[in-house]
PDB file of C-alpha atoms and ligand atoms in Angstrom:
ATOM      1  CA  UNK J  58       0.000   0.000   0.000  1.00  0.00           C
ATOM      2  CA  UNK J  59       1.333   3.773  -1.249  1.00  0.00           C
ATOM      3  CA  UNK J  60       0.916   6.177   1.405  1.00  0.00           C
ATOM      4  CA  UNK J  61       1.898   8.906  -1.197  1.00  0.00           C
ATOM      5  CA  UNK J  62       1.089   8.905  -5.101  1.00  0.00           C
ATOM      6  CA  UNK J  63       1.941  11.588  -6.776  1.00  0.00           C
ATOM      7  CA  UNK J  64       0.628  11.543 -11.057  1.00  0.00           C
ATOM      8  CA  UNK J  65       1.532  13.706 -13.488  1.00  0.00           C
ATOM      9  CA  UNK J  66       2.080  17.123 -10.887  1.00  0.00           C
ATOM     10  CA  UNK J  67       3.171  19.929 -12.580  1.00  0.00           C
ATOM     11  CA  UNK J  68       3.592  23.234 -10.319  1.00  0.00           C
ATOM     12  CA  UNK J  69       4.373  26.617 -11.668  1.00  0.00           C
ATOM     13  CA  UNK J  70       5.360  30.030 -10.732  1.00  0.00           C
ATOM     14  CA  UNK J  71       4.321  32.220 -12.731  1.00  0.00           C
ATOM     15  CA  UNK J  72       5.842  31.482 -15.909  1.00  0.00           C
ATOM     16  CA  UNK J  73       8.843  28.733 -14.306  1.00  0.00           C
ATOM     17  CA  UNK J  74       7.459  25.762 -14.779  1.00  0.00           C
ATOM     18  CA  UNK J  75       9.132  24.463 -11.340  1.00  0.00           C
ATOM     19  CA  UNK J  76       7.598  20.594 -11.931  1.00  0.00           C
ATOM     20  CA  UNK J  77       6.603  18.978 -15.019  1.00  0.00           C
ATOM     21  CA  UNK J  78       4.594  16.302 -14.676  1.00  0.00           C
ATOM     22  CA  UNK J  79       6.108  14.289 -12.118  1.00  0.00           C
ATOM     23  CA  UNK J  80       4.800  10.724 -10.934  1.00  0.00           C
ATOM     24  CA  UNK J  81       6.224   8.881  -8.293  1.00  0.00           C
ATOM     25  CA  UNK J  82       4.974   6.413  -5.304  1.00  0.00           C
ATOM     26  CA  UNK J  83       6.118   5.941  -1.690  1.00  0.00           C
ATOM     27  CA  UNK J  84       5.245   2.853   0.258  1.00  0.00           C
ATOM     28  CA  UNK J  85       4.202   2.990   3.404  1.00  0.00           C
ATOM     29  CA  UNK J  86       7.296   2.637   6.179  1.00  0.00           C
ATOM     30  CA  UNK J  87       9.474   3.156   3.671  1.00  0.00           C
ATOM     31  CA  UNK J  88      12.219   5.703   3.235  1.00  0.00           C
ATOM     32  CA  UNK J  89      12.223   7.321  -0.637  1.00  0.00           C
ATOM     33  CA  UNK J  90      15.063   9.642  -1.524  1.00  0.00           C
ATOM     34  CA  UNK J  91      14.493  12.408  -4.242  1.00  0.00           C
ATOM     35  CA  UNK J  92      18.005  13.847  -6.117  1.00  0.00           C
ATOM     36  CA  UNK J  93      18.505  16.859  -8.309  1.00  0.00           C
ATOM     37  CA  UNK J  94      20.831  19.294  -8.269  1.00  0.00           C
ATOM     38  CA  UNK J  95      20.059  23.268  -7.305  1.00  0.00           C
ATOM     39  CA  UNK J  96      16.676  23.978  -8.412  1.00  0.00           C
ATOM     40  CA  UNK J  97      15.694  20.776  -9.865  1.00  0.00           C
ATOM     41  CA  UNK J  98      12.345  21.092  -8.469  1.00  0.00           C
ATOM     42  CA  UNK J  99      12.697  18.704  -5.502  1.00  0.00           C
ATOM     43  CA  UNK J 100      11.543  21.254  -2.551  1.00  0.00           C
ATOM     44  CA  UNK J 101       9.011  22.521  -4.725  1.00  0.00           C
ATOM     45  CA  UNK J 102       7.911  18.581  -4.816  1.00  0.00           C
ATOM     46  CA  UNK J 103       7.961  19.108  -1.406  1.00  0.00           C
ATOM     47  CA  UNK J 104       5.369  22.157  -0.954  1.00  0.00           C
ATOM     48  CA  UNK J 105       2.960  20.897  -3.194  1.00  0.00           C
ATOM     49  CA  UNK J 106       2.812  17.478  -1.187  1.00  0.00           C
ATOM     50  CA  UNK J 107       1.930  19.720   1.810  1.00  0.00           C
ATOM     51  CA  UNK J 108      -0.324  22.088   0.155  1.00  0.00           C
ATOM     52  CA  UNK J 109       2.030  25.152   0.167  1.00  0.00           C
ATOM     53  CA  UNK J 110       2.098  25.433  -3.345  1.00  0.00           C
ATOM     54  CA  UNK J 111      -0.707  24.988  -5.964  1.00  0.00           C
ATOM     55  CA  UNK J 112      -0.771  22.336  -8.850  1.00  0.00           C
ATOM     56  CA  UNK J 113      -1.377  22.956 -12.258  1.00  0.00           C
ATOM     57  CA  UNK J 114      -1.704  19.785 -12.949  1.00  0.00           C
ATOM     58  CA  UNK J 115      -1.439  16.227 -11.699  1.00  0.00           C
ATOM     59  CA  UNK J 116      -3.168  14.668  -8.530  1.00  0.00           C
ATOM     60  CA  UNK J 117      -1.751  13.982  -5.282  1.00  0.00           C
ATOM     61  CA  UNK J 118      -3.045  11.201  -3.223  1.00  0.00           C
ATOM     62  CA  UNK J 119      -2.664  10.022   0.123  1.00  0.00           C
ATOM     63  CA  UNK J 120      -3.503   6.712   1.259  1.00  0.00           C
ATOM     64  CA  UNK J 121      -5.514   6.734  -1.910  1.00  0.00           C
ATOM     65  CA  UNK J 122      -7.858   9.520  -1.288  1.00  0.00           C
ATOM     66  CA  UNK J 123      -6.912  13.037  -3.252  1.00  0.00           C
ATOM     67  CA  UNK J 124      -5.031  15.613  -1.580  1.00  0.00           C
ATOM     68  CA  UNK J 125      -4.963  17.715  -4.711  1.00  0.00           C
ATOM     69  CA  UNK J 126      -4.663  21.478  -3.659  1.00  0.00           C
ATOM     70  CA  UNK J 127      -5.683  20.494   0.137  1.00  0.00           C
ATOM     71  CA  UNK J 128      -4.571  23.572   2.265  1.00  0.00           C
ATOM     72  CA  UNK J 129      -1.417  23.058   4.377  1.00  0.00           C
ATOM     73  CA  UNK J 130      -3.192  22.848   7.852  1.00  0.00           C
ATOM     74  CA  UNK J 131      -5.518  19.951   6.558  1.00  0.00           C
ATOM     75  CA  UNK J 132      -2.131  18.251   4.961  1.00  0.00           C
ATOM     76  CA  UNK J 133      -0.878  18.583   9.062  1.00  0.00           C
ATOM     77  CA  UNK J 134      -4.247  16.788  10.092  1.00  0.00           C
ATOM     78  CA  UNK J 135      -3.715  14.335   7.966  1.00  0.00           C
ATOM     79  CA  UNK J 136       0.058  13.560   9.761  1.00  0.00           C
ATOM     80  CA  UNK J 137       2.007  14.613   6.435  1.00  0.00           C
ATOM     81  CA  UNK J 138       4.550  17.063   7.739  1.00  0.00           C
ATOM     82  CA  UNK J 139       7.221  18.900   5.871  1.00  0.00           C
ATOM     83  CA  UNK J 140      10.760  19.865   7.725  1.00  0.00           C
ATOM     84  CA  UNK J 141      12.001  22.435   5.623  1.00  0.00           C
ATOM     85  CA  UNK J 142      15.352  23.727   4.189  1.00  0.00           C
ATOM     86  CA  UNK J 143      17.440  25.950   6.542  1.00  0.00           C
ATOM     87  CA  UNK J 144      15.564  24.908   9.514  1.00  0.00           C
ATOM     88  CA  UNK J 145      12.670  27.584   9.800  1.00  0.00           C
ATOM     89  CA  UNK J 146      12.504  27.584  13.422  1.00  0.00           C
ATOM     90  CA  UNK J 147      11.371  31.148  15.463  1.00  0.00           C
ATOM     91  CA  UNK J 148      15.246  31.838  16.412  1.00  0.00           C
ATOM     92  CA  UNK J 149      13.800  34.552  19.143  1.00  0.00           C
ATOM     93  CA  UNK J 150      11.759  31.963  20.634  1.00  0.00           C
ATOM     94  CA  UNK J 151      12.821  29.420  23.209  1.00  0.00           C
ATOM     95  CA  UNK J 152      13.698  25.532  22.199  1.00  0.00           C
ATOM     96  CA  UNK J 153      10.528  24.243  24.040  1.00  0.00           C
ATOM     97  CA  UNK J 154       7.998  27.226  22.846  1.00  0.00           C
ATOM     98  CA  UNK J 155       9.616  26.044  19.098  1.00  0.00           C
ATOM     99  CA  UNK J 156       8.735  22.371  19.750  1.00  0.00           C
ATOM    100  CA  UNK J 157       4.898  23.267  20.971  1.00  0.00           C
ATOM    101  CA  UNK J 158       4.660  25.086  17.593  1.00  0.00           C
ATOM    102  CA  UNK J 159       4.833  21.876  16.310  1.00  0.00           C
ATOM    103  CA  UNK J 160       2.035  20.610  18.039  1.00  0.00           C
ATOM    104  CA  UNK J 161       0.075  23.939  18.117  1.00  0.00           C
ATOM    105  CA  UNK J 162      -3.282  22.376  17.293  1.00  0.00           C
ATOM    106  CA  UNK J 163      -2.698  19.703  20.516  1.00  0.00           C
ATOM    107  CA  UNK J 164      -5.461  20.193  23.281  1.00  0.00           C
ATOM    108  CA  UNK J 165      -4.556  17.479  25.978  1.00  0.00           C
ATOM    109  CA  UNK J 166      -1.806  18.448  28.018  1.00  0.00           C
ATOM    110  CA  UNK J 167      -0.755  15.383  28.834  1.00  0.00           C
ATOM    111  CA  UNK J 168      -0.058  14.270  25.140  1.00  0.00           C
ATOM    112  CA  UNK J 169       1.934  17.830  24.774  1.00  0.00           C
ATOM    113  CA  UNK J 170       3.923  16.310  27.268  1.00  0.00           C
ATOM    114  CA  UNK J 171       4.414  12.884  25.871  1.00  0.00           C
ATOM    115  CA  UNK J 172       5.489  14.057  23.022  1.00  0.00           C
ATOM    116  CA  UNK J 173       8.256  16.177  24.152  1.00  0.00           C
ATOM    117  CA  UNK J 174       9.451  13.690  26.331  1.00  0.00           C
ATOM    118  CA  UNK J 175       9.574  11.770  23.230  1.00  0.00           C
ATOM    119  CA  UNK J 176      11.648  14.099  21.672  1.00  0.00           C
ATOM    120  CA  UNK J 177      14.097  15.108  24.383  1.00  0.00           C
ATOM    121  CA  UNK J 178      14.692  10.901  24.310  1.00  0.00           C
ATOM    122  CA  UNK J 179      15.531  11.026  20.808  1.00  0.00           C
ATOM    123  CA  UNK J 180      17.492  14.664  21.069  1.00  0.00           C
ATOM    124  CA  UNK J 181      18.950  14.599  25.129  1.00  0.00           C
ATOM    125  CA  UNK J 182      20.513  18.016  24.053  1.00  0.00           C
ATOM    126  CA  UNK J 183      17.340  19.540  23.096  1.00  0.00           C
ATOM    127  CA  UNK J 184      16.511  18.866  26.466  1.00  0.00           C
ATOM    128  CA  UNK J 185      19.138  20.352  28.436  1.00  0.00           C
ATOM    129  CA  UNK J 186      18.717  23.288  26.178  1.00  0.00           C
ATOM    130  CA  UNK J 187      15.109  23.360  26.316  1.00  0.00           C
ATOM    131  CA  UNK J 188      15.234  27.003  27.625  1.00  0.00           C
ATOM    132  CA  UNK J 189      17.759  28.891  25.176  1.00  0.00           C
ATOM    133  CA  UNK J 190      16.379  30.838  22.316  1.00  0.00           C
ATOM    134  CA  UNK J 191      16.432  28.453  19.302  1.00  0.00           C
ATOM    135  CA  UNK J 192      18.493  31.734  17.255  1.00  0.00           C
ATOM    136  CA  UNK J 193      21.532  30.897  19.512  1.00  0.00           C
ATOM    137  CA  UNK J 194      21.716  26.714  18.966  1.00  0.00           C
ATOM    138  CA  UNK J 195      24.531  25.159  17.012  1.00  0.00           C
ATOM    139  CA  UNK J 196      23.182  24.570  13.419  1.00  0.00           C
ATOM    140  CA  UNK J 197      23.474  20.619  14.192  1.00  0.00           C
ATOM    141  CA  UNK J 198      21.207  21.496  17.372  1.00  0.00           C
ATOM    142  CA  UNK J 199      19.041  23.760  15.153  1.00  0.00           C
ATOM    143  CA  UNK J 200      18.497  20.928  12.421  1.00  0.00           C
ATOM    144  CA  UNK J 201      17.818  18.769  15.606  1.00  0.00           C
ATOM    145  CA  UNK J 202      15.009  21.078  17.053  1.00  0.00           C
ATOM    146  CA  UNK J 203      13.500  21.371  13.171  1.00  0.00           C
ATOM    147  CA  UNK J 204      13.357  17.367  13.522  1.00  0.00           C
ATOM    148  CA  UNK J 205      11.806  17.487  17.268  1.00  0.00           C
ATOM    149  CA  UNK J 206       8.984  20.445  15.883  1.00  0.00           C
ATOM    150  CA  UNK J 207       8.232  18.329  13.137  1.00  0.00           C
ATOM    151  CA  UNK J 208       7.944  15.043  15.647  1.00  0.00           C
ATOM    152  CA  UNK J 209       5.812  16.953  17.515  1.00  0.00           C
ATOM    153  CA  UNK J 210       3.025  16.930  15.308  1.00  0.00           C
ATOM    154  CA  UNK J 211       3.200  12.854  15.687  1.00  0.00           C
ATOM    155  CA  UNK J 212       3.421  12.834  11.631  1.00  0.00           C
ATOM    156  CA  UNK J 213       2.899   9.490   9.422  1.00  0.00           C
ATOM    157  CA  UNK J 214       4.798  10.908   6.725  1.00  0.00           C
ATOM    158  CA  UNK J 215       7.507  13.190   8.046  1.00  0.00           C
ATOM    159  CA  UNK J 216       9.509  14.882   4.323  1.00  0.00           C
ATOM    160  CA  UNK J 217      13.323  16.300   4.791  1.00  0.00           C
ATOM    161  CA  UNK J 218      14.658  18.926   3.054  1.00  0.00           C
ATOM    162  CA  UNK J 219      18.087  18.732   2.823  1.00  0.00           C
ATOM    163  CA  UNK J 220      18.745  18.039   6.411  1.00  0.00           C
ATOM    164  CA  UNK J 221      22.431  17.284   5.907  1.00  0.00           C
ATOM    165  CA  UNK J 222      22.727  20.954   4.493  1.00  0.00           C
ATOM    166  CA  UNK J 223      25.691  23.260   6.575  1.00  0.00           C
ATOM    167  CA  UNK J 224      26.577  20.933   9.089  1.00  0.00           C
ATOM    168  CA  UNK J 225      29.941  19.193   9.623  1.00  0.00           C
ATOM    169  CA  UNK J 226      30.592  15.357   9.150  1.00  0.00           C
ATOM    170  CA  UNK J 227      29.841  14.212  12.120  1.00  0.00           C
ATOM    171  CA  UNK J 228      26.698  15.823  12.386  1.00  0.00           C
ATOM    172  CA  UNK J 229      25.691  14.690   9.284  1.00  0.00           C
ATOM    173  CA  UNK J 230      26.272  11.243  10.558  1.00  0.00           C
ATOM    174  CA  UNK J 231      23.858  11.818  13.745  1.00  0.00           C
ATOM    175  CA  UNK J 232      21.123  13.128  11.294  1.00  0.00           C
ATOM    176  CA  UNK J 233      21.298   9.829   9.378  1.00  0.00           C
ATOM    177  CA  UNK J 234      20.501   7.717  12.273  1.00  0.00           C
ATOM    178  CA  UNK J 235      18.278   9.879  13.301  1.00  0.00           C
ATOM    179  CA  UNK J 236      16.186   9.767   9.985  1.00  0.00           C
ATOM    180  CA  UNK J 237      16.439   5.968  10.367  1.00  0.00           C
ATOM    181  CA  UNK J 238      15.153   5.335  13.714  1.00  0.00           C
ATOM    182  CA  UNK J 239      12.389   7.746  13.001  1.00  0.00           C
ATOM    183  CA  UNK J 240      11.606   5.410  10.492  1.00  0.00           C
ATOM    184  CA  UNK J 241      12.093   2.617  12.443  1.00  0.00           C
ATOM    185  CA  UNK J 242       9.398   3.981  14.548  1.00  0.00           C
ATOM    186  CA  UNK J 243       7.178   3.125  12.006  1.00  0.00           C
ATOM    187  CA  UNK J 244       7.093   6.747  10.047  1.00  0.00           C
ATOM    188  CA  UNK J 245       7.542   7.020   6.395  1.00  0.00           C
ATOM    189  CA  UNK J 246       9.938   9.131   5.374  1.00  0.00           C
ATOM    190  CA  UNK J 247      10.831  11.333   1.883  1.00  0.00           C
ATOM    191  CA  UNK J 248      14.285  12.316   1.725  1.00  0.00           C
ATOM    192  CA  UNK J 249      15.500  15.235  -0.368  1.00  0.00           C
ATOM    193  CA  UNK J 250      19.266  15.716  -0.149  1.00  0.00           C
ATOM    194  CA  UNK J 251      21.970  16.873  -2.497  1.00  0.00           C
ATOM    195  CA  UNK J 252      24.273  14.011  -0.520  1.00  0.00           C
ATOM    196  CA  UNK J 253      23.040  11.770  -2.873  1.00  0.00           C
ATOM    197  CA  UNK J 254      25.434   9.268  -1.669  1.00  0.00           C
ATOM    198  CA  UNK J 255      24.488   9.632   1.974  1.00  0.00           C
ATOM    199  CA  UNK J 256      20.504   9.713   0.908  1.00  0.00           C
ATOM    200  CA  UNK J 257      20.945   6.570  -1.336  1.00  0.00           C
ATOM    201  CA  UNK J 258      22.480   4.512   1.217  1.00  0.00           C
ATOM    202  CA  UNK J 259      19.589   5.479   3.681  1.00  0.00           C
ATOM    203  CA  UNK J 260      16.669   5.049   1.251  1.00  0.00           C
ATOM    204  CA  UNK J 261      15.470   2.103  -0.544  1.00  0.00           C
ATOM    205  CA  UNK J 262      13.864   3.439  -3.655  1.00  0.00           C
ATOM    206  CA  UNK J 263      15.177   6.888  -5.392  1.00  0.00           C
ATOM    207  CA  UNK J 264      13.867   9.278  -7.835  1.00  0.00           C
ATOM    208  CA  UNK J 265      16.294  11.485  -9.582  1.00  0.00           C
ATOM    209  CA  UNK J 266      14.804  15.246 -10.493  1.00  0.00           C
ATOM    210  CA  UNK J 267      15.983  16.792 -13.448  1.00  0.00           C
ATOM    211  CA  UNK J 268      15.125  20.697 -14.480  1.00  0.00           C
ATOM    212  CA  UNK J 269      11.459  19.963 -12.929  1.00  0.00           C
ATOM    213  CA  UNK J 270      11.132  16.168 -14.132  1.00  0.00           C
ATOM    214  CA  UNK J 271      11.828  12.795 -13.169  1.00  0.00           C
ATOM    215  CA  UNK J 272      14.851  12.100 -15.354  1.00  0.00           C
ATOM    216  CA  UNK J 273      16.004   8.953 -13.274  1.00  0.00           C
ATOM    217  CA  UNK J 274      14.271   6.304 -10.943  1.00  0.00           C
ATOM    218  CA  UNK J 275      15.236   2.830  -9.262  1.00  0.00           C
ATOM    219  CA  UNK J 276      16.270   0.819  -6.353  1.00  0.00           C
ATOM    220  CA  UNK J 277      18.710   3.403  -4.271  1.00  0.00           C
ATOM    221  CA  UNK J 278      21.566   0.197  -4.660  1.00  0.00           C
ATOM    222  CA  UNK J 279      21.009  -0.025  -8.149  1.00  0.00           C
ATOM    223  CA  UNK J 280      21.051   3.943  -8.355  1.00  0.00           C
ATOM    224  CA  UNK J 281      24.419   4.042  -6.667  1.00  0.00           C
ATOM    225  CA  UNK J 282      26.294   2.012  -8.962  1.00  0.00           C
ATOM    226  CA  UNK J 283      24.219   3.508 -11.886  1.00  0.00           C
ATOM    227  CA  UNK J 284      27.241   4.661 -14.111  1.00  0.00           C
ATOM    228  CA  UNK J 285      25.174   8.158 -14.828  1.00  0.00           C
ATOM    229  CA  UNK J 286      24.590   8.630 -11.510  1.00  0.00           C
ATOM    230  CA  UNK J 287      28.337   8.084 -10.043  1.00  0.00           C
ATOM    231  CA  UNK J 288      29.406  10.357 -12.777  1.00  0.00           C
ATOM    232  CA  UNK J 289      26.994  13.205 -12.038  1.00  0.00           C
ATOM    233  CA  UNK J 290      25.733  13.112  -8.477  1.00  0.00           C
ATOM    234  CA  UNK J 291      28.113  11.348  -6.346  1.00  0.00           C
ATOM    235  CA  UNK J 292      31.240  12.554  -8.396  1.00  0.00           C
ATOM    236  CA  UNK J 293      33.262   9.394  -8.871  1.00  0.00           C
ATOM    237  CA  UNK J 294      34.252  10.300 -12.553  1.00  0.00           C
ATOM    238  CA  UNK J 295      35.622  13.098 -14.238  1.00  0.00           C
ATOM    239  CA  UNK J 296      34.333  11.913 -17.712  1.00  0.00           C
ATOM    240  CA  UNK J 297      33.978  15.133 -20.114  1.00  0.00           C
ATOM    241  CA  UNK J 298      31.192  13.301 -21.929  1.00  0.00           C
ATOM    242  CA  UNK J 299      29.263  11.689 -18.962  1.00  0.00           C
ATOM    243  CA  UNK J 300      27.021   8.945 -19.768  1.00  0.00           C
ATOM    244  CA  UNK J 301      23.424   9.130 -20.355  1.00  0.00           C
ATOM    245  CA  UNK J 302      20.541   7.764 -17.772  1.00  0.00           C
ATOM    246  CA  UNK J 303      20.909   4.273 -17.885  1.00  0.00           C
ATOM    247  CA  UNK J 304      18.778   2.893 -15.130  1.00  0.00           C
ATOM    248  CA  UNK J 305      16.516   0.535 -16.907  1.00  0.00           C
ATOM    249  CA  UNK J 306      13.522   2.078 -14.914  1.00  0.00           C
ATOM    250  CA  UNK J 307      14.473   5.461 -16.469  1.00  0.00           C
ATOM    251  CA  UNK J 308      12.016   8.163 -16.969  1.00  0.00           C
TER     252      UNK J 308
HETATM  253  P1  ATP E1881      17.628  23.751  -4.166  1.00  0.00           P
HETATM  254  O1  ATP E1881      18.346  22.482  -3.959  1.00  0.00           O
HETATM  255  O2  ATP E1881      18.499  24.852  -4.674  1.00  0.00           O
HETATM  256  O3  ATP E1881      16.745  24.156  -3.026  1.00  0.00           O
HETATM  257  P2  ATP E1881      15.352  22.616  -5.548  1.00  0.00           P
HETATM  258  O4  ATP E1881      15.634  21.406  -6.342  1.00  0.00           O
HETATM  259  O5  ATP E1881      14.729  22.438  -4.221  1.00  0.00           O
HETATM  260  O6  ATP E1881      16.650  23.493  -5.437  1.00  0.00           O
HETATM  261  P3  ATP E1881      13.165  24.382  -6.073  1.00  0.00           P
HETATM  262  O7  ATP E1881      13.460  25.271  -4.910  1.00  0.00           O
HETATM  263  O8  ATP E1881      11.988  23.498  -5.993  1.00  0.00           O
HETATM  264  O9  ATP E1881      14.437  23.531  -6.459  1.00  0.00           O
HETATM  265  O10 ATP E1881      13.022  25.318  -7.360  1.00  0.00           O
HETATM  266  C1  ATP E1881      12.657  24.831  -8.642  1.00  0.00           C
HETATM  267  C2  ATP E1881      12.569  25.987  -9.611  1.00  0.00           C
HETATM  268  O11 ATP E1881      11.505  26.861  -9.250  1.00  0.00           O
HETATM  269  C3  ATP E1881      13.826  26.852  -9.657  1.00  0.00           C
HETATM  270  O12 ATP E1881      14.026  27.257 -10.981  1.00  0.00           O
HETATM  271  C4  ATP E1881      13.475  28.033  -8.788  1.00  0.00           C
HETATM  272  O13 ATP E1881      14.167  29.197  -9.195  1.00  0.00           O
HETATM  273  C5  ATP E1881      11.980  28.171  -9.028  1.00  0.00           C
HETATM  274  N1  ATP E1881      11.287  28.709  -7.843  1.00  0.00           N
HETATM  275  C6  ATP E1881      11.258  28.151  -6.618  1.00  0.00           C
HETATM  276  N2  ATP E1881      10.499  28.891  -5.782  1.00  0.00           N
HETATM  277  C7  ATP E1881      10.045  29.946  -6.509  1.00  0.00           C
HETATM  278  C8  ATP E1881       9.204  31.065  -6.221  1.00  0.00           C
HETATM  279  N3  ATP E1881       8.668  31.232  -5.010  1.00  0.00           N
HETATM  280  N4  ATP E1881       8.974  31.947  -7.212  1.00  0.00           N
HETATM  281  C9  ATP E1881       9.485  31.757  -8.448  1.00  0.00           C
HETATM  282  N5  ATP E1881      10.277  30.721  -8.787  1.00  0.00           N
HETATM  283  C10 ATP E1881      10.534  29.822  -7.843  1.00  0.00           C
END
């Protein structure tokens, strides 16, 4: 069962076409990667799965039913959650008021509570930080508090954008288990990074984006030894001529 279809979305701005009819299907519990290169299209892919941007054509579906130009707050309702580029959190507010945004629509107390104790588990630093103003965190601990805000919502389908993006090595190694043992949990997860070596490795199934469309698509281990994609995304030629898609699930 597909907890996400997207077929044939197409999003504009004004006259950038930004997606051109893009299809693509993640199973439930899994993790899908998307990969492009600047501008590709792949946070716009993004938005329009949680109604921030309009379509001008396709469908959207979750769990089967049609999410097509569904306004963002239903999208939340619905436990599809978006943690976006550069972190987006209130940087004057404190750690813990930025986690409650994420769960600003919560009435029980004592689930508010559950679920921040479920994210100072996952994040102990968030925790022992939970009264600094987000603004003065460590980017790692900044990308770590855009996680938590986005946990707090309790989301079924919880979508990265670039969460690997600024931070050192090592960090980028503590977001990767993170991702996974959020899935592990049992949430699905979409995965747009321009590691594509890093987000092939954690995904099982990857969609490459290419000036708005899906040039590329395939298991992520047949994807990482795809000759195309070694040459152009994880940089392991310097052919002058590099080879065409050759994934046999291309296009
Ligand atoms: P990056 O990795 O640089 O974030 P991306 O693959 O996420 O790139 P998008 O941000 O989705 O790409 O952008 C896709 C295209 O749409 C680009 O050409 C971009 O300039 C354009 N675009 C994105 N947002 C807007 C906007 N608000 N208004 C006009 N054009 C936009």
């Amino acid at each position: 069962m597909s907890i996400l279809e997207l077929d044939g979305v197409t999003v504009a701005y004004g006259s950038v076409i930004a997606l051109r009819d893009v299809s693509l299907v993640v199973p439930e519990g899994g993790i899908v990667c998307i990969l492009g290169a600047n501008g590709a299209g792949k946070s716009t892919l993004l938005k329009a799965v949680a109604g921030l941007v309009p379509l001008a054509g396709g469908r959207i579906r979750h769990n089967g039913e049609d999410i097509s130009g569904m306004p963002a707050y239903e999208a939340v309702t619905r436990g599809i959650m978006l943690c976006p580029e550069g972190r987006r959190l209130f940087p004057l507010m404190s750690v813990l008021d930025n986690l409650r945004m994420g769960a600003y629509r919560l009435r029980s107390r004592a689930e508010l509570a559950r679920r921040l104790d479920r994210v100072f588990a996952l994040f102990p630093r968030l925790g022992e930080r939970r009264q600094q103003i987000a603004g003065s965190l460590s980017g790692g601990e900044q990308q770590m508090a855009a996680i938590g805000r986005a946990l707090m919502a309790a989301p079924r389908l919880l979508m990265f954008d670039e969460p690997s993006l600024g931070l050192a090595p090592r960090i980028i190694a503590e977001v990767a288990r993170i991702v996974g043992e959020i899935n592990r949990a049992g949430i699905t997860v979409v995965l747009v990074e321009q590691n594509a070596r890093l987000a092939l490795r954690l995904s099982e199934y990857g969609y490459v984006l290419e000036s708005g469309s899906v040039a590329l698509k395939g298991d992520s281990r047949t994807l990482l030894d795809d000759p195309y994609v070694k040459a152009i995304y994880l940089g392991e030629t310097t052919a002058d001529d590099p080879p065409r898609p050759t994934t046999e699930e291309q296009g």
